[in-house]
Coordinates of C-alpha atoms in Angstrom, one line a residue:
M1 CA 4.7 21.8 12.8
T2 CA 3.5 22.0 9.0
R3 CA 0.1 20.2 10.0
K4 CA -0.2 22.6 12.9
I5 CA 0.1 25.5 10.7
L6 CA -2.4 24.1 8.0
L7 CA -4.9 23.4 10.7
L8 CA -4.8 27.0 11.8
T9 CA -4.8 28.5 8.5
I10 CA -8.3 26.3 7.9
F11 CA -9.6 27.5 11.4
A12 CA -8.9 30.8 10.3
V13 CA -10.1 30.6 6.9
L14 CA -13.5 29.1 8.3
A15 CA -13.8 31.7 11.0
Y16 CA -13.7 34.5 8.5
G17 CA -16.3 32.8 6.4
F18 CA -18.8 32.3 9.2
W19 CA -18.2 35.9 10.0
V20 CA -18.8 37.3 6.3
S21 CA -21.6 35.2 5.1
P22 CA -24.3 32.9 7.1
E23 CA -24.7 31.0 4.1
F24 CA -21.2 30.0 4.1
K25 CA -22.2 28.6 7.4
T26 CA -24.6 26.4 5.9
I27 CA -22.3 25.2 3.3
A28 CA -19.7 24.1 5.7
A29 CA -21.9 22.4 7.9
G30 CA -23.2 20.3 5.1
V31 CA -19.6 19.5 4.3
A32 CA -18.8 18.9 7.6
I33 CA -22.1 16.8 8.1
F34 CA -21.2 14.8 4.8
L35 CA -17.6 13.9 6.1
L36 CA -19.3 12.8 9.3
G37 CA -21.3 10.5 7.2
M38 CA -18.4 9.1 5.3
Y39 CA -16.4 8.3 8.3
A40 CA -19.4 6.6 10.0
L41 CA -20.3 4.8 6.6
E42 CA -16.7 3.6 6.7
E43 CA -16.9 2.5 10.4
G44 CA -20.3 0.4 9.4
F45 CA -18.3 -1.4 6.8
K46 CA -15.4 -2.3 8.9
A47 CA -17.8 -4.0 11.2
F48 CA -18.4 -6.2 8.3
S49 CA -14.8 -6.7 6.9
G50 CA -14.2 -9.4 9.8
G51 CA -14.1 -12.3 7.6
V52 CA -16.8 -11.5 4.9
L53 CA -14.9 -8.8 3.1
E54 CA -11.5 -10.7 3.4
S55 CA -13.0 -14.1 2.5
F56 CA -14.9 -12.6 -0.5
L57 CA -11.6 -10.4 -1.8
Q58 CA -9.3 -13.7 -2.0
K59 CA -12.0 -15.7 -3.6
T60 CA -12.9 -12.8 -6.4
T61 CA -9.3 -11.5 -6.9
D62 CA -7.4 -14.3 -8.8
T63 CA -7.6 -12.4 -12.1
T64 CA -7.1 -9.1 -13.0
W65 CA -10.6 -8.8 -14.2
K66 CA -11.9 -10.1 -10.7
S67 CA -9.7 -7.8 -9.0
L68 CA -11.2 -4.8 -11.2
T69 CA -14.9 -5.8 -10.8
F70 CA -14.2 -6.3 -7.1
G71 CA -13.0 -2.7 -7.0
I72 CA -15.8 -1.5 -8.6
V73 CA -18.5 -3.3 -6.6
S74 CA -16.9 -2.7 -3.2
T75 CA -16.4 1.1 -3.9
T76 CA -20.0 1.5 -5.2
L77 CA -21.6 -0.2 -1.9
M78 CA -19.1 1.6 0.5
Q79 CA -19.1 4.7 -1.5
S80 CA -15.6 5.1 -0.3
S81 CA -12.7 4.5 -2.5
S82 CA -10.4 5.7 0.3
L83 CA -11.5 3.1 2.8
V84 CA -11.0 0.4 -0.4
S85 CA -7.5 1.7 -1.1
V86 CA -6.6 1.2 2.8
I87 CA -8.3 -2.3 3.2
T88 CA -6.3 -3.2 -0.1
I89 CA -3.0 -1.7 1.2
S90 CA -3.6 -3.7 4.7
F91 CA -4.5 -6.9 2.5
L92 CA -1.4 -6.6 0.3
S93 CA 1.0 -5.8 3.3
A94 CA -0.4 -8.9 5.0
G95 CA 0.4 -11.1 1.6
L96 CA -3.2 -12.0 1.3
I97 CA -2.8 -10.9 -2.4
A98 CA -0.3 -9.9 -4.9
L99 CA 0.8 -6.5 -6.2
T100 CA -1.2 -7.2 -9.5
Q101 CA -4.0 -7.9 -7.9
G102 CA -4.0 -4.8 -5.7
I103 CA -3.5 -2.3 -8.6
G104 CA -6.5 -4.1 -10.1
I105 CA -8.3 -3.4 -7.4
I106 CA -7.4 0.4 -7.2
F107 CA -8.3 0.5 -11.1
G108 CA -11.8 -0.7 -10.4
A109 CA -12.0 1.7 -7.1
N110 CA -11.4 4.8 -8.9
L111 CA -14.4 3.5 -11.2
G112 CA -16.8 2.7 -8.4
T113 CA -16.2 6.3 -7.0
T114 CA -17.7 7.7 -10.2
T115 CA -21.2 6.2 -9.0
G116 CA -21.6 8.9 -6.3
A117 CA -21.6 11.6 -8.8
W118 CA -24.2 9.7 -10.8
L119 CA -26.4 9.1 -7.8
V120 CA -26.3 12.9 -6.4
A121 CA -26.7 14.1 -10.0
G122 CA -29.4 11.7 -10.7
L123 CA -31.6 11.7 -7.5
G124 CA -30.0 14.0 -4.8
L125 CA -30.5 17.5 -6.6
K126 CA -34.2 16.1 -7.5
I127 CA -35.9 14.8 -4.4
D128 CA -36.1 16.3 -0.7
I129 CA -33.2 13.7 0.2
A130 CA -33.3 15.2 3.9
A131 CA -36.7 13.5 4.5
Y132 CA -34.9 10.3 3.9
A133 CA -32.0 10.9 6.1
M134 CA -34.0 11.6 9.4
P135 CA -35.5 7.8 9.9
M136 CA -32.1 6.6 8.9
L137 CA -30.2 8.6 11.8
V138 CA -32.9 7.2 14.0
F139 CA -33.1 3.7 13.3
G140 CA -29.3 3.7 13.1
V141 CA -28.5 5.2 16.3
I142 CA -31.2 2.7 17.9
M143 CA -28.8 -0.2 16.1
I144 CA -25.6 1.5 17.7
F145 CA -26.7 0.8 21.2
Q146 CA -27.6 -2.7 20.6
K147 CA -25.2 -5.5 21.4
G148 CA -23.5 -7.6 18.3
T149 CA -20.9 -6.1 16.3
K150 CA -23.0 -6.7 12.9
L151 CA -26.1 -5.1 14.5
Q152 CA -23.9 -1.9 15.4
G153 CA -22.2 -2.0 11.8
A154 CA -25.6 -1.9 10.2
G155 CA -26.5 0.8 12.6
W156 CA -23.3 2.9 11.6
A157 CA -23.9 2.3 8.1
L158 CA -27.4 3.7 8.3
V159 CA -26.4 6.8 10.3
G160 CA -23.4 7.6 7.7
L161 CA -26.2 7.3 4.9
G162 CA -28.3 9.5 6.9
F163 CA -25.4 12.0 7.4
L164 CA -24.6 11.9 3.7
F165 CA -28.0 12.9 2.7
L166 CA -28.2 15.6 5.3
G167 CA -24.6 17.0 4.5
I168 CA -25.9 17.2 0.6
A169 CA -29.2 18.8 1.3
Y170 CA -27.6 21.5 3.5
M171 CA -24.7 22.1 0.9
K172 CA -27.4 22.6 -1.8
E173 CA -29.5 24.7 0.4
G174 CA -26.4 27.0 1.2
F175 CA -25.5 27.3 -2.4
E176 CA -29.2 28.2 -3.4
T177 CA -29.5 30.8 -0.7
V178 CA -25.9 32.3 -1.7
G179 CA -27.2 32.6 -5.6
G180 CA -29.7 35.2 -4.0
Q181 CA -27.0 37.2 -2.3
F182 CA -24.1 37.1 -5.2
D183 CA -23.0 35.1 -7.8
L184 CA -19.6 33.2 -7.2
S185 CA -19.4 32.3 -10.8
Q186 CA -18.2 35.9 -11.4
F187 CA -14.9 34.4 -10.1
A188 CA -14.6 31.7 -13.0
V189 CA -11.5 31.6 -14.7
P190 CA -11.6 30.7 -18.6
G191 CA -9.5 28.9 -20.6
F192 CA -6.1 26.8 -19.9
K193 CA -5.3 28.9 -16.9
G194 CA -8.7 28.4 -15.4
L195 CA -8.4 24.4 -16.1
L196 CA -5.2 24.4 -14.1
I197 CA -6.4 26.9 -11.1
Y198 CA -9.4 24.7 -10.3
T199 CA -7.6 21.5 -10.8
A200 CA -5.2 22.6 -8.0
I201 CA -8.1 24.0 -6.1
G202 CA -9.9 20.4 -6.3
I203 CA -6.5 18.6 -5.2
A204 CA -6.2 20.7 -2.2
A205 CA -10.2 20.5 -1.1
T206 CA -9.7 16.7 -1.2
V207 CA -6.4 16.5 0.4
V208 CA -7.8 18.9 2.8
M209 CA -11.2 16.8 3.3
Q210 CA -9.5 13.5 2.8
S211 CA -12.5 12.7 0.5
S212 CA -12.9 12.7 -3.1
H213 CA -16.5 12.0 -2.4
A214 CA -17.2 15.6 -0.5
T215 CA -15.5 17.5 -3.0
L216 CA -17.3 16.0 -5.8
I217 CA -20.6 16.3 -3.9
L218 CA -19.7 20.1 -3.3
T219 CA -18.8 20.4 -6.6
I220 CA -22.4 19.1 -8.0
T221 CA -24.0 21.4 -5.6
A222 CA -22.4 24.4 -6.6
L223 CA -22.8 23.8 -10.2
A224 CA -26.4 22.8 -9.7
A225 CA -26.7 26.4 -8.1
G226 CA -25.2 27.7 -10.8
Q227 CA -22.2 29.0 -8.6
V228 CA -19.6 27.4 -10.7
T229 CA -19.4 27.1 -14.4
Y230 CA -19.3 23.9 -16.0
E231 CA -15.8 24.1 -17.0
N232 CA -14.4 24.8 -13.9
A233 CA -16.4 22.0 -12.6
L234 CA -14.6 19.6 -14.8
A235 CA -11.3 20.7 -13.7
L236 CA -12.3 20.3 -10.0
A237 CA -13.4 16.7 -10.8
I238 CA -9.9 15.9 -12.1
G239 CA -8.5 17.7 -9.2
S240 CA -10.4 15.5 -6.9
N241 CA -9.2 12.4 -8.3
V242 CA -5.7 13.1 -8.0
G243 CA -6.1 14.5 -4.4
T244 CA -8.0 11.5 -3.5
T245 CA -4.3 9.5 -3.4
I246 CA -3.1 11.3 -0.5
T247 CA -5.3 8.8 1.7
A248 CA -3.9 5.8 0.4
I249 CA -0.5 7.4 0.5
I250 CA -1.0 8.1 4.3
G251 CA -2.4 4.7 4.7
A252 CA 0.9 3.0 3.2
I253 CA 3.2 4.8 6.0
G254 CA 2.7 2.1 8.5
A255 CA 2.6 -0.7 5.6
S256 CA 4.9 -3.1 4.1
V257 CA 7.1 -2.3 0.9
S258 CA 4.3 -3.9 -0.8
G259 CA 1.8 -1.3 0.4
R260 CA 3.8 1.7 -0.3
R261 CA 4.3 0.4 -3.9
L262 CA 0.5 -0.1 -4.2
A263 CA -0.1 3.6 -3.1
V264 CA 2.6 4.8 -5.5
A265 CA 0.4 2.7 -8.1
H266 CA -2.3 4.5 -7.2
L267 CA -0.8 8.2 -7.5
I268 CA 0.7 7.1 -10.8
F269 CA -2.6 6.1 -12.2
N270 CA -4.5 9.3 -11.1
L271 CA -1.7 11.5 -12.5
V272 CA -1.8 10.0 -15.7
T273 CA -5.5 9.9 -15.8
G274 CA -5.5 13.5 -14.7
T275 CA -2.7 14.3 -17.2
I276 CA -4.6 13.0 -19.9
A277 CA -7.8 14.6 -18.9
I278 CA -6.3 18.1 -18.8
V279 CA -4.5 17.7 -22.1
L280 CA -7.8 16.4 -24.0
I281 CA -10.2 18.4 -22.2
K282 CA -12.0 19.7 -25.6
Q283 CA -11.9 16.2 -26.8
F284 CA -13.6 14.8 -23.4
A285 CA -16.3 17.7 -23.6
L286 CA -17.3 16.5 -27.1
A287 CA -17.2 13.1 -26.1
V288 CA -19.4 14.1 -23.1
D289 CA -22.0 15.9 -25.6
W290 CA -21.9 12.8 -27.8
V291 CA -22.7 10.3 -24.7
S292 CA -25.2 12.8 -23.5
D293 CA -27.0 13.0 -26.5
L294 CA -27.0 9.3 -27.1
V295 CA -28.6 8.8 -23.5
G296 CA -31.1 11.4 -23.6
I297 CA -29.4 14.0 -21.2
A298 CA -30.3 17.4 -22.2
A299 CA -27.5 19.8 -23.4
D300 CA -28.1 22.2 -20.2
N301 CA -28.1 19.8 -17.7
Y302 CA -24.9 20.1 -16.5
T303 CA -24.9 18.1 -13.2
L304 CA -25.1 14.7 -15.2
K305 CA -23.1 15.5 -17.7
F306 CA -20.5 16.1 -15.2
A307 CA -21.0 13.0 -14.0
V308 CA -20.6 11.7 -17.5
F309 CA -17.3 13.3 -17.6
H310 CA -16.3 12.0 -14.4
T311 CA -17.0 8.3 -15.5
L312 CA -15.4 8.9 -18.9
F313 CA -12.3 10.2 -18.3
N314 CA -11.6 7.5 -15.4
L315 CA -12.6 4.9 -18.2
V316 CA -10.2 5.7 -20.5
G317 CA -7.7 5.8 -17.7
V318 CA -8.2 2.4 -16.6
A319 CA -8.4 1.5 -20.5
L320 CA -5.0 2.9 -21.0
M321 CA -3.4 1.5 -18.0
L322 CA -4.9 -1.8 -17.6
P323 CA -2.6 -3.5 -20.4
L324 CA 0.3 -2.3 -18.5
I325 CA -0.2 -3.4 -15.1
G326 CA 2.6 -5.9 -15.4
T327 CA 5.2 -3.1 -16.6
L328 CA 4.1 -1.1 -13.8
V329 CA 4.7 -3.8 -11.2
L330 CA 8.4 -4.4 -12.7
F331 CA 8.7 -0.6 -12.3
L332 CA 7.5 -0.3 -8.8
E333 CA 9.6 -3.5 -7.7
K334 CA 12.6 -1.5 -9.0
L335 CA 11.9 1.8 -7.6
L336 CA 11.0 0.8 -4.2
R337 CA 13.3 -2.5 -3.3
E338 CA 13.0 -4.6 -0.5
K339 CA 15.8 -4.1 2.1
I340 CA 16.4 -8.0 2.7
E341 CA 18.8 -8.8 5.4
P342 CA 19.2 -12.7 5.1
R343 CA 20.9 -12.9 8.7
D344 CA 18.6 -10.7 10.3
E345 CA 16.0 -13.7 10.8
A346 CA 14.3 -12.0 13.5
R347 CA 13.2 -9.3 11.1
V348 CA 9.3 -9.5 11.1
L349 CA 8.0 -10.2 7.8
F350 CA 4.2 -9.8 8.2
I351 CA 3.5 -7.3 11.1
N352 CA 2.2 -4.0 9.7
K353 CA 0.2 -1.3 11.2
S354 CA -2.0 -0.9 8.3
A355 CA -3.9 -4.4 9.1
L356 CA -5.0 -3.3 12.6
E357 CA -8.2 -1.9 12.2
F358 CA -9.3 -4.9 9.9
P359 CA -9.5 -7.7 12.6
D360 CA -9.5 -10.7 10.3
T361 CA -6.7 -9.4 8.1
A362 CA -4.9 -8.7 11.6
L363 CA -5.4 -12.2 12.9
E364 CA -3.8 -13.6 9.4
V365 CA -0.8 -11.4 9.5
I366 CA -0.4 -12.8 13.1
S367 CA -0.9 -16.4 11.9
R368 CA 1.9 -15.8 9.4
E369 CA 4.1 -14.0 11.8
T370 CA 3.5 -17.1 13.8
V371 CA 4.6 -19.4 11.3
H372 CA 7.6 -17.5 10.8
M373 CA 8.7 -17.6 14.1
A374 CA 8.2 -21.6 14.3
V375 CA 10.5 -21.7 11.3
N376 CA 13.3 -19.9 13.4
A377 CA 12.1 -22.2 16.2
F378 CA 12.7 -25.2 14.5
E379 CA 16.3 -24.7 13.7
I380 CA 17.0 -23.8 17.5
L381 CA 15.1 -27.2 18.3
A382 CA 17.4 -29.3 16.0
H383 CA 20.6 -27.4 17.4
G384 CA 19.4 -28.3 21.1
L385 CA 19.4 -32.1 20.0
N386 CA 22.5 -32.0 18.5
L387 CA 21.2 -32.4 14.9
H388 CA 21.6 -30.1 11.9
R389 CA 18.5 -28.7 10.3
R390 CA 19.3 -30.4 6.9
D391 CA 19.2 -33.8 8.7
I392 CA 15.5 -33.4 9.8
T393 CA 14.2 -31.9 6.7
S394 CA 15.9 -34.2 4.2
D395 CA 14.9 -37.9 3.5
S396 CA 18.1 -39.2 5.1
D397 CA 17.8 -42.1 7.4
I398 CA 17.2 -40.2 10.7
N399 CA 17.8 -43.3 13.0
A400 CA 21.4 -43.6 11.5
V401 CA 21.9 -39.6 11.9
V402 CA 20.7 -40.0 15.7
A403 CA 22.8 -43.0 16.2
D404 CA 26.1 -41.6 14.6
C405 CA 27.8 -40.3 17.8
T406 CA 29.3 -36.8 16.9
V407 CA 31.0 -34.0 19.0
S408 CA 28.7 -31.8 20.5
M409 CA 27.9 -28.8 18.2
G410 CA 28.5 -26.4 21.4
I411 CA 25.1 -24.4 20.3
D412 CA 23.8 -22.0 22.8
V413 CA 20.2 -22.3 22.7
D414 CA 19.4 -19.3 24.9
E415 CA 21.6 -17.1 22.9
L416 CA 20.0 -18.2 19.7
Y417 CA 16.4 -17.7 21.2
Q418 CA 17.2 -14.1 22.4
R419 CA 18.6 -13.4 18.8
K420 CA 16.2 -15.2 16.7
V421 CA 12.8 -15.7 18.5
K422 CA 12.3 -13.4 21.3
P423 CA 12.1 -10.4 19.2
L424 CA 9.5 -12.1 17.1
Y425 CA 7.7 -13.2 20.0
S426 CA 7.6 -9.9 21.6
A427 CA 6.3 -8.2 18.3
I428 CA 3.5 -10.7 18.1
I429 CA 2.5 -10.2 21.6
D430 CA 2.7 -6.2 21.2
Y431 CA 1.0 -6.3 18.0
S432 CA -1.8 -8.5 19.2
T433 CA -2.5 -6.0 22.0
E434 CA -3.0 -3.6 19.7
A435 CA -5.2 -5.3 17.4
E436 CA -7.5 -6.7 20.0
Q437 CA -9.0 -3.6 20.5
H438 CA -10.8 -3.6 17.3
M439 CA -12.0 -7.3 17.8
D440 CA -15.2 -8.9 18.7
A441 CA -15.5 -11.9 21.1
E442 CA -15.0 -14.5 18.6
Q443 CA -11.8 -12.8 17.0
V444 CA -10.2 -12.3 20.5
D445 CA -10.7 -16.0 21.0
R446 CA -9.1 -16.7 17.9
L447 CA -6.2 -14.4 18.9
N448 CA -5.8 -16.1 22.1
H449 CA -5.1 -19.6 20.8
L450 CA -2.6 -18.1 18.0
K451 CA -0.9 -16.4 21.4
R452 CA -0.9 -19.6 22.8
A453 CA 0.4 -21.5 19.8
C454 CA 3.4 -19.1 20.0
W455 CA 3.9 -19.6 23.8
Q456 CA 4.1 -23.4 23.4
I457 CA 6.7 -23.0 20.7
V458 CA 8.6 -20.7 23.0
N459 CA 8.0 -23.2 25.9
A460 CA 9.7 -25.9 23.7
I461 CA 12.7 -24.0 23.0
K462 CA 12.9 -23.2 26.8
L463 CA 12.6 -27.1 27.6
I464 CA 15.1 -28.2 25.4
R465 CA 17.4 -25.5 26.8
E466 CA 17.2 -27.6 30.1
M467 CA 17.8 -30.9 28.3
Q468 CA 20.6 -29.8 26.3
A469 CA 23.4 -30.6 28.7
N470 CA 22.3 -34.2 29.3
I471 CA 21.7 -34.8 25.8
D472 CA 25.6 -33.6 25.1
R473 CA 26.9 -35.5 28.2
Y474 CA 25.0 -39.0 27.3
M475 CA 24.2 -39.4 23.8
C476 CA 27.8 -40.9 23.0
D477 CA 27.9 -42.3 26.7
E478 CA 29.6 -45.6 27.3
N479 CA 26.9 -47.2 28.9
D480 CA 24.8 -48.7 26.2
Y481 CA 21.6 -48.2 28.2
V482 CA 21.5 -44.6 28.7
R483 CA 23.1 -43.8 25.3
R484 CA 20.3 -45.9 23.8
E485 CA 17.4 -44.1 25.8
Y486 CA 18.8 -40.3 25.2
N487 CA 19.0 -41.2 21.3
E488 CA 15.6 -42.7 21.7
I489 CA 14.4 -39.1 23.1
R490 CA 16.4 -37.4 20.1
L491 CA 15.0 -39.4 17.5
N492 CA 11.3 -39.2 18.8
I493 CA 11.6 -35.4 18.9
A494 CA 13.4 -35.3 15.5
L495 CA 10.6 -37.4 13.9
L496 CA 8.1 -35.0 15.2
L497 CA 10.2 -32.0 13.6
R498 CA 10.5 -33.9 10.5
T499 CA 6.5 -34.8 10.6
L500 CA 5.4 -31.1 11.1
F501 CA 7.8 -29.7 8.2
K502 CA 6.7 -32.8 5.9
I503 CA 2.9 -32.1 6.8
E504 CA 3.0 -28.9 5.2
E505 CA 3.1 -30.7 1.8
Q506 CA -0.6 -32.3 2.9
V507 CA -2.7 -29.3 1.9
G508 CA -6.1 -30.6 3.4
P509 CA -6.6 -30.0 7.3
V510 CA -8.3 -33.3 7.6
Q511 CA -5.2 -35.2 6.5
K512 CA -2.8 -32.7 8.7
M513 CA -5.0 -33.4 11.7
E514 CA -4.7 -37.3 11.1
A515 CA -1.0 -37.1 11.0
L516 CA -1.1 -35.0 14.4
K517 CA -3.4 -37.5 15.8
R518 CA -1.3 -40.7 14.9
F519 CA 1.7 -38.9 16.5
N520 CA -0.1 -38.5 19.7
L521 CA -1.0 -42.0 20.2
A522 CA 2.8 -43.0 19.5
M523 CA 3.9 -40.1 21.8
E524 CA 2.2 -41.9 24.7
E525 CA 3.6 -44.7 23.8
Q526 CA 7.1 -43.7 23.9
D527 CA 7.0 -42.5 27.6
I528 CA 9.4 -44.3 29.3
I529 CA 8.0 -43.7 32.8
A530 CA 4.6 -44.6 31.7
N531 CA 5.4 -47.8 29.8
G532 CA 7.8 -49.2 32.4
S533 CA 11.0 -49.0 30.5
L534 CA 12.6 -46.7 33.0
D535 CA 11.4 -48.9 36.0
K536 CA 13.0 -51.8 34.3
L537 CA 16.4 -50.1 33.5
I538 CA 16.4 -49.3 37.5
R539 CA 15.5 -52.5 38.7
E540 CA 17.8 -54.3 36.6
R541 CA 20.7 -51.9 37.5
K542 CA 21.6 -51.1 33.8
I543 CA 22.0 -47.4 34.6
N544 CA 23.1 -45.8 37.9
S545 CA 21.2 -43.1 40.0
D546 CA 22.4 -40.0 38.2
M547 CA 21.2 -41.5 35.1
A548 CA 18.0 -42.6 36.1
T549 CA 17.4 -38.9 37.8
S550 CA 18.1 -37.4 34.6
L551 CA 16.3 -39.6 32.4
M552 CA 13.2 -39.2 34.5
N553 CA 13.9 -35.3 34.2
D554 CA 14.3 -35.2 30.3
G555 CA 11.7 -37.9 29.5
S556 CA 9.2 -35.6 31.0
Y557 CA 10.8 -32.6 29.4
A558 CA 10.8 -34.3 26.0
Y559 CA 6.9 -35.3 26.7
E560 CA 6.3 -31.5 27.1
I561 CA 8.3 -30.5 24.4
Q562 CA 6.1 -33.1 22.1
R563 CA 2.8 -31.8 23.7
N564 CA 3.7 -28.0 22.9
L565 CA 4.6 -28.6 19.5
V566 CA 1.6 -30.9 18.6
S567 CA -0.7 -28.6 20.3
A568 CA 0.8 -25.5 18.7
A569 CA 0.8 -27.3 15.1
E570 CA -3.2 -28.0 15.6
I571 CA -3.6 -24.2 16.1
I572 CA -1.5 -23.4 13.2
F573 CA -2.4 -26.0 10.6
A574 CA -6.1 -27.0 11.2
N575 CA -7.3 -23.9 13.4
T576 CA -8.4 -26.3 16.2
Y577 CA -8.3 -24.4 19.3
S578 CA -8.2 -25.2 22.8
R579 CA -10.4 -23.4 25.3
E580 CA -7.5 -22.5 27.8
R581 CA -7.1 -18.7 28.8
D582 CA -3.8 -18.2 30.5
L583 CA -2.3 -16.5 26.9
S584 CA -1.3 -13.1 27.5
L585 CA 1.9 -14.3 28.7
T586 CA 5.1 -11.9 28.2
D587 CA 8.4 -13.4 27.9
E588 CA 8.9 -12.6 32.0
G589 CA 5.6 -14.4 32.3
L590 CA 6.8 -17.3 30.1
D591 CA 9.8 -17.7 32.6
R592 CA 7.6 -17.6 35.9
L593 CA 5.0 -20.1 34.1
L594 CA 8.1 -22.5 33.0
I595 CA 9.0 -22.7 36.8
S596 CA 5.3 -23.5 37.6
R597 CA 5.4 -26.3 35.0
R598 CA 8.6 -27.7 35.9
E599 CA 6.9 -27.9 39.5
E600 CA 4.2 -30.0 38.0
I601 CA 6.8 -32.5 36.2
L602 CA 9.1 -32.7 39.4
S603 CA 5.6 -33.7 41.1
R604 CA 5.3 -36.1 38.5
L605 CA 8.6 -37.4 39.3
R606 CA 8.3 -37.7 42.7
Q607 CA 5.6 -40.4 41.9
E608 CA 8.4 -42.6 40.6
E609 CA 11.2 -41.8 43.1
A610 CA 10.4 -44.7 45.6
Q611 CA 11.5 -47.0 42.8
I612 CA 15.0 -45.3 42.6
D613 CA 15.0 -45.2 46.5
A614 CA 14.2 -48.8 46.9
I615 CA 17.0 -49.8 44.6
T616 CA 20.1 -47.3 45.1
G617 CA 19.0 -46.0 48.5
R618 CA 19.3 -42.3 47.2
A619 CA 17.7 -39.4 49.1
T620 CA 14.4 -38.2 47.7
L621 CA 14.8 -35.5 45.2
N622 CA 14.0 -31.7 46.7
D623 CA 12.3 -28.5 45.0
S624 CA 15.5 -27.4 44.3
T625 CA 17.1 -30.2 42.7
D626 CA 18.4 -29.5 39.1
H627 CA 17.9 -32.2 36.6
S628 CA 21.4 -32.0 35.5
A629 CA 22.8 -32.8 38.8

């Protein structure tokens, strides 16, 4: 409701301004075109954030100074501290960087944003930049309509720069025309009162336009035309710095606690910097005069002196706050505590809305949430084998653990799946659907493989559920042969789970893939149908027909479980993706596919059925046969 009232108020003010002054229309159009240019520029750089920016960020932010440098450089290139702030929040929420690094980037972004004032004050007001805008717009639009994300991104960036230049030209023209009609500087308010009033105006203008750059450019063009006094312009600069934090705060609404902490850090930094600038405004003015004399800026060149002031008070803020980053992090962690519910293992840990617009970051989020789901699935699979998770993850003799006949744990695999895995699986699928809208073909392919890994993990759980009754029934059976075979099945799956758990210690992807390859070879040798073990047991009448049927079913299920887990591990660990495309499965779709997969397995079983018939005279299995019959 408040937003609607604010929007209606803005419309009313603009309509009144258009009616009263034609020059106001020119200035307003300049601001609108400038903001459109900012939006187009951001869209262009988002196209290049898919991998390049993320990779560069992770490699160049391992120290505070590198984080600061990254913030300065990225904001200088993109001319948008707001975009850098939102990207940083998404990275932080995804767990790609730490809060200390994020704060360093935000500090750097505040310094980087001062370059915009220098460019406009130094060049934009002295040359006809509208002449450069036209070719940029023409070439940019042509590139936008080409195929290829990078080419389109470059086109958007060119269009953005063109609109920025065009907007500045319109604002400059509008204020120069106004100067011939009446003098807006007559509304200047001197002294400390004027400082506070114009700081508030700067905050409000930046909040409305969602861009401190727009406020700064509007101020510089008005200052160049003599429509605002130098003292009031300085106050507007302070206000624009404080007002720009609203974008980060909005961007942090859908973020994790870490993202919200970063937004608060941004607000604290700008409030502290703004307060220092207001309290020491006279000292800053003297420092600006001294620096201007030092670098040869004329005493009456207020636009360049404005740029010096904007840089100077941001530089002082960084110099004061940089040594206090550690203290600030501790304060924010106490102020915004993460609500940890140890028993709620189905709570998503990495998925957050702020990463959706940045494809590679969203992929990293999904990958980490998939690992989280796999950890929950690990426990369920262990319990389905009637083993404790600690037995598998420890260095204890797994053979002895499996051979030690114990009472069934009585775990409901389906209940555990519904509680600990299904919510995560659903969240990943839903998030993937939203994230896919911002991805190119290569990124969608990577996304599909991550979804496939999720499906394979869930499929393994559903298959262990099919086996659980027979495992409980035969793992302590008096028949040594069927007991041995079922414990062999349990052992093989447990060894795979242990391998997958231990493999994380092998940091290199090559070593991980070699371990999975070795297990794949061993898995083929363990197939009791293919290696003839089951056939031998049947012919020697070591097991009865019920045992044979159950072993055939569960041997195939065990093979499928291992195949699914190894394939999922290949995707998670080594990013070696298969080309299968049947990946957009909901949980209900999974059940349908599982029925189809059971049909495949039963078809395989029928090939061996004649052996049982020949020995036992048992009727042929039909399609509705339950494996535990």
